[in-house]
Amino acid sequence: MKGKQHKYTQSEIDFFIEFVPGHSYKEIQAEFIKRFSWDISLSQVKSLINRYGLNTGRTGCFEKGNIPWNKGLKGHCAKGSEKGWFGKGHIPQNHRAVGSERVNVDGYIEVKIAEPNKWRLKHRVVWEQEYGPLKKTDIIIFLDGNKINTDINNLAVINRGEHLILNSHKLRSNNADITNVGIGIAKLETAIRNKKKT
């Protein structure tokens, strides 16, 4: 008869009033069944508690002074879990060797330069191999507008001001010669601005 309508006796109600504080719904259910031999459901336990405005007093939080079961077991692992552990020196299936390349979300090629997972933009690596270190403010552009064409002859370095002029005056093109002319104009305009300031 779990879940069926049940007319509670006064002794059953008194049990609830006396036993509910400090006990969980499952504890109340188990004790009720033990005492009254009636298979009450958890939903009926909750319903009766609400009907009579009772309170278990339990918050679901650990009480002050509670000692967790795993105290002092730092690094404790379930028996058998070691079967899935990586062994020392294990190399994952998706490992990429130094020198590997990938295309990032912005469409630029990145090259792996060191372990375990250090990547750099390939066009900056190519430029530095040819001409030496770049400044943080240096911007490399692709003369033909193709982000994956990292040939040294397709790369040019400009500063932020020149980059702003190129974009605002639409001096970039898919044609490398036209973009080179645009870079010349941007450099000239920057020089004129700097001269006026002085």
PDB file of C-alpha atoms in Angstrom:
ATOM      1  CA  MET A   1       0.000   0.000   0.000  1.00  0.00           C
ATOM      2  CA  LYS A   2       2.761   2.526  -0.556  1.00  0.00           C
ATOM      3  CA  GLY A   3       1.410   5.748  -2.002  1.00  0.00           C
ATOM      4  CA  LYS A   4      -2.278   4.998  -1.163  1.00  0.00           C
ATOM      5  CA  GLN A   5      -4.519   7.229   0.985  1.00  0.00           C
ATOM      6  CA  HIS A   6      -3.890   6.604   4.645  1.00  0.00           C
ATOM      7  CA  LYS A   7      -5.776   7.946   7.659  1.00  0.00           C
ATOM      8  CA  TYR A   8      -3.125   8.702  10.250  1.00  0.00           C
ATOM      9  CA  THR A   9      -3.803   7.709  13.842  1.00  0.00           C
ATOM     10  CA  GLN A  10      -3.030  10.063  16.705  1.00  0.00           C
ATOM     11  CA  SER A  11      -0.065   7.885  17.709  1.00  0.00           C
ATOM     12  CA  GLU A  12       1.362   8.153  14.161  1.00  0.00           C
ATOM     13  CA  ILE A  13       0.967  11.949  14.219  1.00  0.00           C
ATOM     14  CA  ASP A  14       2.550  12.098  17.680  1.00  0.00           C
ATOM     15  CA  PHE A  15       5.453  10.034  16.318  1.00  0.00           C
ATOM     16  CA  PHE A  16       6.020  12.608  13.587  1.00  0.00           C
ATOM     17  CA  ILE A  17       5.902  15.549  15.997  1.00  0.00           C
ATOM     18  CA  GLU A  18       8.382  13.836  18.323  1.00  0.00           C
ATOM     19  CA  PHE A  19      10.721  12.125  15.813  1.00  0.00           C
ATOM     20  CA  VAL A  20      10.991  14.592  12.887  1.00  0.00           C
ATOM     21  CA  PRO A  21      13.408  17.161  14.417  1.00  0.00           C
ATOM     22  CA  GLY A  22      17.015  16.218  13.655  1.00  0.00           C
ATOM     23  CA  HIS A  23      16.178  13.366  11.253  1.00  0.00           C
ATOM     24  CA  SER A  24      16.252  13.069   7.467  1.00  0.00           C
ATOM     25  CA  TYR A  25      13.205  12.085   5.412  1.00  0.00           C
ATOM     26  CA  LYS A  26      14.688   8.614   4.851  1.00  0.00           C
ATOM     27  CA  GLU A  27      15.343   8.120   8.562  1.00  0.00           C
ATOM     28  CA  ILE A  28      11.783   9.192   9.367  1.00  0.00           C
ATOM     29  CA  GLN A  29      10.393   6.846   6.692  1.00  0.00           C
ATOM     30  CA  ALA A  30      12.440   3.864   7.960  1.00  0.00           C
ATOM     31  CA  GLU A  31      11.493   4.432  11.609  1.00  0.00           C
ATOM     32  CA  PHE A  32       7.803   4.925  10.772  1.00  0.00           C
ATOM     33  CA  ILE A  33       7.708   1.642   8.808  1.00  0.00           C
ATOM     34  CA  LYS A  34       9.507  -0.139  11.662  1.00  0.00           C
ATOM     35  CA  ARG A  35       7.095   1.143  14.324  1.00  0.00           C
ATOM     36  CA  PHE A  36       3.780   1.036  12.487  1.00  0.00           C
ATOM     37  CA  SER A  37       4.349  -1.665   9.805  1.00  0.00           C
ATOM     38  CA  TRP A  38       2.911   0.624   7.154  1.00  0.00           C
ATOM     39  CA  ASP A  39       4.963   1.231   3.996  1.00  0.00           C
ATOM     40  CA  ILE A  40       4.880   5.024   3.875  1.00  0.00           C
ATOM     41  CA  SER A  41       6.470   6.729   0.844  1.00  0.00           C
ATOM     42  CA  LEU A  42       8.983   9.590   1.010  1.00  0.00           C
ATOM     43  CA  SER A  43       6.486  11.928  -0.673  1.00  0.00           C
ATOM     44  CA  GLN A  44       3.946  11.094   2.056  1.00  0.00           C
ATOM     45  CA  VAL A  45       6.576  11.815   4.712  1.00  0.00           C
ATOM     46  CA  LYS A  46       7.267  15.228   3.145  1.00  0.00           C
ATOM     47  CA  SER A  47       3.556  15.942   2.759  1.00  0.00           C
ATOM     48  CA  LEU A  48       2.788  15.173   6.425  1.00  0.00           C
ATOM     49  CA  ILE A  49       5.740  17.268   7.621  1.00  0.00           C
ATOM     50  CA  ASN A  50       4.450  20.213   5.571  1.00  0.00           C
ATOM     51  CA  ARG A  51       0.833  19.688   6.672  1.00  0.00           C
ATOM     52  CA  TYR A  52       1.727  19.952  10.361  1.00  0.00           C
ATOM     53  CA  GLY A  53       4.374  22.661   9.883  1.00  0.00           C
ATOM     54  CA  LEU A  54       7.153  20.457  11.213  1.00  0.00           C
ATOM     55  CA  ASN A  55      10.848  21.111  10.648  1.00  0.00           C
ATOM     56  CA  THR A  56      13.637  18.536  10.470  1.00  0.00           C
ATOM     57  CA  GLY A  57      16.157  21.227  11.402  1.00  0.00           C
ATOM     58  CA  ARG A  58      18.522  19.857   8.757  1.00  0.00           C
ATOM     59  CA  THR A  59      20.023  22.332   6.248  1.00  0.00           C
ATOM     60  CA  GLY A  60      22.053  19.953   4.090  1.00  0.00           C
ATOM     61  CA  CYS A  61      25.254  21.623   5.349  1.00  0.00           C
ATOM     62  CA  PHE A  62      27.923  19.980   7.495  1.00  0.00           C
ATOM     63  CA  GLU A  63      27.385  20.763  11.145  1.00  0.00           C
ATOM     64  CA  LYS A  64      30.125  22.416  13.193  1.00  0.00           C
ATOM     65  CA  GLY A  65      32.565  19.794  14.458  1.00  0.00           C
ATOM     66  CA  ASN A  66      31.672  17.327  11.697  1.00  0.00           C
ATOM     67  CA  ILE A  67      34.665  15.195  10.672  1.00  0.00           C
ATOM     68  CA  PRO A  68      34.642  14.257   6.980  1.00  0.00           C
ATOM     69  CA  TRP A  69      35.147  10.574   6.145  1.00  0.00           C
ATOM     70  CA  ASN A  70      38.262  11.307   4.062  1.00  0.00           C
ATOM     71  CA  LYS A  71      40.125  13.398   6.666  1.00  0.00           C
ATOM     72  CA  GLY A  72      43.831  12.515   6.596  1.00  0.00           C
ATOM     73  CA  LEU A  73      43.506  10.613   3.316  1.00  0.00           C
ATOM     74  CA  LYS A  74      45.273  13.140   1.081  1.00  0.00           C
ATOM     75  CA  GLY A  75      45.509  11.785  -2.444  1.00  0.00           C
ATOM     76  CA  HIS A  76      43.089   8.962  -1.626  1.00  0.00           C
ATOM     77  CA  CYS A  77      41.895   7.168  -4.763  1.00  0.00           C
ATOM     78  CA  ALA A  78      39.306   4.455  -5.149  1.00  0.00           C
ATOM     79  CA  LYS A  79      40.730   0.949  -5.493  1.00  0.00           C
ATOM     80  CA  GLY A  80      41.069  -0.034  -9.141  1.00  0.00           C
ATOM     81  CA  SER A  81      41.172   3.557 -10.437  1.00  0.00           C
ATOM     82  CA  GLU A  82      44.915   3.232 -11.042  1.00  0.00           C
ATOM     83  CA  LYS A  83      44.125   1.182 -14.179  1.00  0.00           C
ATOM     84  CA  GLY A  84      43.176   4.412 -15.968  1.00  0.00           C
ATOM     85  CA  TRP A  85      46.147   6.471 -14.811  1.00  0.00           C
ATOM     86  CA  PHE A  86      48.749   7.728 -17.296  1.00  0.00           C
ATOM     87  CA  GLY A  87      52.112   6.082 -16.759  1.00  0.00           C
ATOM     88  CA  LYS A  88      55.288   8.144 -16.366  1.00  0.00           C
ATOM     89  CA  GLY A  89      56.411   9.421 -19.761  1.00  0.00           C
ATOM     90  CA  HIS A  90      53.021   8.694 -21.331  1.00  0.00           C
ATOM     91  CA  ILE A  91      52.432  10.632 -24.560  1.00  0.00           C
ATOM     92  CA  PRO A  92      48.758  11.377 -25.297  1.00  0.00           C
ATOM     93  CA  GLN A  93      47.322  10.500 -28.704  1.00  0.00           C
ATOM     94  CA  ASN A  94      46.734  14.156 -29.586  1.00  0.00           C
ATOM     95  CA  HIS A  95      50.346  15.183 -28.823  1.00  0.00           C
ATOM     96  CA  ARG A  96      51.900  17.484 -31.439  1.00  0.00           C
ATOM     97  CA  ALA A  97      55.671  17.505 -31.918  1.00  0.00           C
ATOM     98  CA  VAL A  98      57.762  20.693 -31.872  1.00  0.00           C
ATOM     99  CA  GLY A  99      57.603  22.188 -35.369  1.00  0.00           C
ATOM    100  CA  SER A 100      53.970  21.106 -35.865  1.00  0.00           C
ATOM    101  CA  GLU A 101      51.577  23.652 -37.327  1.00  0.00           C
ATOM    102  CA  ARG A 102      47.908  24.442 -36.801  1.00  0.00           C
ATOM    103  CA  VAL A 103      45.471  27.145 -37.888  1.00  0.00           C
ATOM    104  CA  ASN A 104      43.945  29.100 -35.005  1.00  0.00           C
ATOM    105  CA  VAL A 105      40.403  30.449 -34.742  1.00  0.00           C
ATOM    106  CA  ASP A 106      41.461  33.746 -36.364  1.00  0.00           C
ATOM    107  CA  GLY A 107      42.820  31.938 -39.421  1.00  0.00           C
ATOM    108  CA  TYR A 108      46.540  32.404 -38.655  1.00  0.00           C
ATOM    109  CA  ILE A 109      49.067  29.563 -38.746  1.00  0.00           C
ATOM    110  CA  GLU A 110      50.688  28.772 -35.412  1.00  0.00           C
ATOM    111  CA  VAL A 111      53.837  26.706 -35.001  1.00  0.00           C
ATOM    112  CA  LYS A 112      54.789  24.713 -31.915  1.00  0.00           C
ATOM    113  CA  ILE A 113      58.129  26.002 -30.663  1.00  0.00           C
ATOM    114  CA  ALA A 114      58.572  24.111 -27.362  1.00  0.00           C
ATOM    115  CA  GLU A 115      57.132  21.454 -25.076  1.00  0.00           C
ATOM    116  CA  PRO A 116      54.800  20.911 -23.481  1.00  0.00           C
ATOM    117  CA  ASN A 117      52.458  23.226 -25.344  1.00  0.00           C
ATOM    118  CA  LYS A 118      54.103  26.496 -26.447  1.00  0.00           C
ATOM    119  CA  TRP A 119      52.892  27.899 -29.774  1.00  0.00           C
ATOM    120  CA  ARG A 120      53.691  31.122 -31.696  1.00  0.00           C
ATOM    121  CA  LEU A 121      52.300  32.793 -34.790  1.00  0.00           C
ATOM    122  CA  LYS A 122      54.266  31.392 -37.720  1.00  0.00           C
ATOM    123  CA  HIS A 123      54.560  34.691 -39.607  1.00  0.00           C
ATOM    124  CA  ARG A 124      56.326  36.276 -36.611  1.00  0.00           C
ATOM    125  CA  VAL A 125      58.657  33.270 -36.298  1.00  0.00           C
ATOM    126  CA  VAL A 126      59.476  33.453 -40.039  1.00  0.00           C
ATOM    127  CA  TRP A 127      60.191  37.195 -39.827  1.00  0.00           C
ATOM    128  CA  GLU A 128      62.439  36.855 -36.775  1.00  0.00           C
ATOM    129  CA  GLN A 129      64.399  34.018 -38.351  1.00  0.00           C
ATOM    130  CA  GLU A 130      65.186  36.347 -41.269  1.00  0.00           C
ATOM    131  CA  TYR A 131      65.537  39.756 -39.594  1.00  0.00           C
ATOM    132  CA  GLY A 132      65.848  39.220 -35.830  1.00  0.00           C
ATOM    133  CA  PRO A 133      63.545  39.977 -32.862  1.00  0.00           C
ATOM    134  CA  LEU A 134      60.395  42.035 -33.294  1.00  0.00           C
ATOM    135  CA  LYS A 135      59.238  44.710 -30.879  1.00  0.00           C
ATOM    136  CA  LYS A 136      55.950  44.165 -29.063  1.00  0.00           C
ATOM    137  CA  THR A 137      54.494  47.110 -30.964  1.00  0.00           C
ATOM    138  CA  ASP A 138      55.495  45.714 -34.389  1.00  0.00           C
ATOM    139  CA  ILE A 139      52.668  44.447 -36.583  1.00  0.00           C
ATOM    140  CA  ILE A 140      53.286  42.074 -39.466  1.00  0.00           C
ATOM    141  CA  ILE A 141      50.895  42.220 -42.395  1.00  0.00           C
ATOM    142  CA  PHE A 142      50.424  39.899 -45.349  1.00  0.00           C
ATOM    143  CA  LEU A 143      50.991  41.836 -48.552  1.00  0.00           C
ATOM    144  CA  ASP A 144      48.555  39.692 -50.570  1.00  0.00           C
ATOM    145  CA  GLY A 145      46.009  39.576 -47.721  1.00  0.00           C
ATOM    146  CA  ASN A 146      46.404  35.792 -47.358  1.00  0.00           C
ATOM    147  CA  LYS A 147      46.964  34.897 -43.678  1.00  0.00           C
ATOM    148  CA  ILE A 148      48.414  31.487 -44.458  1.00  0.00           C
ATOM    149  CA  ASN A 149      50.964  32.734 -46.989  1.00  0.00           C
ATOM    150  CA  THR A 150      53.903  33.062 -44.586  1.00  0.00           C
ATOM    151  CA  ASP A 151      56.569  33.378 -47.293  1.00  0.00           C
ATOM    152  CA  ILE A 152      59.054  36.037 -46.136  1.00  0.00           C
ATOM    153  CA  ASN A 153      58.479  37.993 -49.370  1.00  0.00           C
ATOM    154  CA  ASN A 154      54.773  38.276 -48.509  1.00  0.00           C
ATOM    155  CA  LEU A 155      55.405  39.823 -45.082  1.00  0.00           C
ATOM    156  CA  ALA A 156      55.934  43.443 -44.085  1.00  0.00           C
ATOM    157  CA  VAL A 157      56.408  45.008 -40.658  1.00  0.00           C
ATOM    158  CA  ILE A 158      54.682  48.260 -39.722  1.00  0.00           C
ATOM    159  CA  ASN A 159      53.889  50.129 -36.499  1.00  0.00           C
ATOM    160  CA  ARG A 160      50.484  50.748 -34.952  1.00  0.00           C
ATOM    161  CA  GLY A 161      50.115  54.247 -36.392  1.00  0.00           C
ATOM    162  CA  GLU A 162      50.857  53.024 -39.919  1.00  0.00           C
ATOM    163  CA  HIS A 163      48.471  50.136 -39.398  1.00  0.00           C
ATOM    164  CA  LEU A 164      45.719  52.587 -38.430  1.00  0.00           C
ATOM    165  CA  ILE A 165      46.327  54.692 -41.561  1.00  0.00           C
ATOM    166  CA  LEU A 166      46.331  51.587 -43.805  1.00  0.00           C
ATOM    167  CA  ASN A 167      42.962  50.497 -42.439  1.00  0.00           C
ATOM    168  CA  SER A 168      41.275  53.907 -42.230  1.00  0.00           C
ATOM    169  CA  HIS A 169      42.298  54.868 -45.806  1.00  0.00           C
ATOM    170  CA  LYS A 170      41.665  51.338 -47.131  1.00  0.00           C
ATOM    171  CA  LEU A 171      45.197  51.072 -48.490  1.00  0.00           C
ATOM    172  CA  ARG A 172      45.358  47.272 -48.187  1.00  0.00           C
ATOM    173  CA  SER A 173      44.771  44.986 -51.127  1.00  0.00           C
ATOM    174  CA  ASN A 174      44.932  41.385 -52.245  1.00  0.00           C
ATOM    175  CA  ASN A 175      47.647  42.601 -54.626  1.00  0.00           C
ATOM    176  CA  ALA A 176      51.061  42.726 -52.916  1.00  0.00           C
ATOM    177  CA  ASP A 177      52.323  45.626 -55.092  1.00  0.00           C
ATOM    178  CA  ILE A 178      49.310  47.790 -54.253  1.00  0.00           C
ATOM    179  CA  THR A 179      49.650  47.027 -50.531  1.00  0.00           C
ATOM    180  CA  ASN A 180      53.338  47.975 -50.708  1.00  0.00           C
ATOM    181  CA  VAL A 181      52.360  51.344 -52.201  1.00  0.00           C
ATOM    182  CA  GLY A 182      49.798  51.720 -49.398  1.00  0.00           C
ATOM    183  CA  ILE A 183      52.516  51.062 -46.807  1.00  0.00           C
ATOM    184  CA  GLY A 184      54.663  53.767 -48.435  1.00  0.00           C
ATOM    185  CA  ILE A 185      51.757  56.253 -48.210  1.00  0.00           C
ATOM    186  CA  ALA A 186      51.139  55.311 -44.539  1.00  0.00           C
ATOM    187  CA  LYS A 187      54.835  55.806 -43.701  1.00  0.00           C
ATOM    188  CA  LEU A 188      54.893  59.172 -45.500  1.00  0.00           C
ATOM    189  CA  GLU A 189      51.731  60.373 -43.725  1.00  0.00           C
ATOM    190  CA  THR A 190      53.167  59.270 -40.373  1.00  0.00           C
ATOM    191  CA  ALA A 191      56.418  61.152 -41.087  1.00  0.00           C
ATOM    192  CA  ILE A 192      54.449  64.315 -42.026  1.00  0.00           C
ATOM    193  CA  ARG A 193      52.399  64.111 -38.800  1.00  0.00           C
ATOM    194  CA  ASN A 194      55.545  63.640 -36.703  1.00  0.00           C
ATOM    195  CA  LYS A 195      57.220  66.628 -38.459  1.00  0.00           C
ATOM    196  CA  LYS A 196      54.207  68.859 -37.739  1.00  0.00           C
ATOM    197  CA  LYS A 197      54.333  67.893 -34.053  1.00  0.00           C
ATOM    198  CA  THR A 198      57.967  69.023 -33.829  1.00  0.00           C
TER     199      THR A 198
END
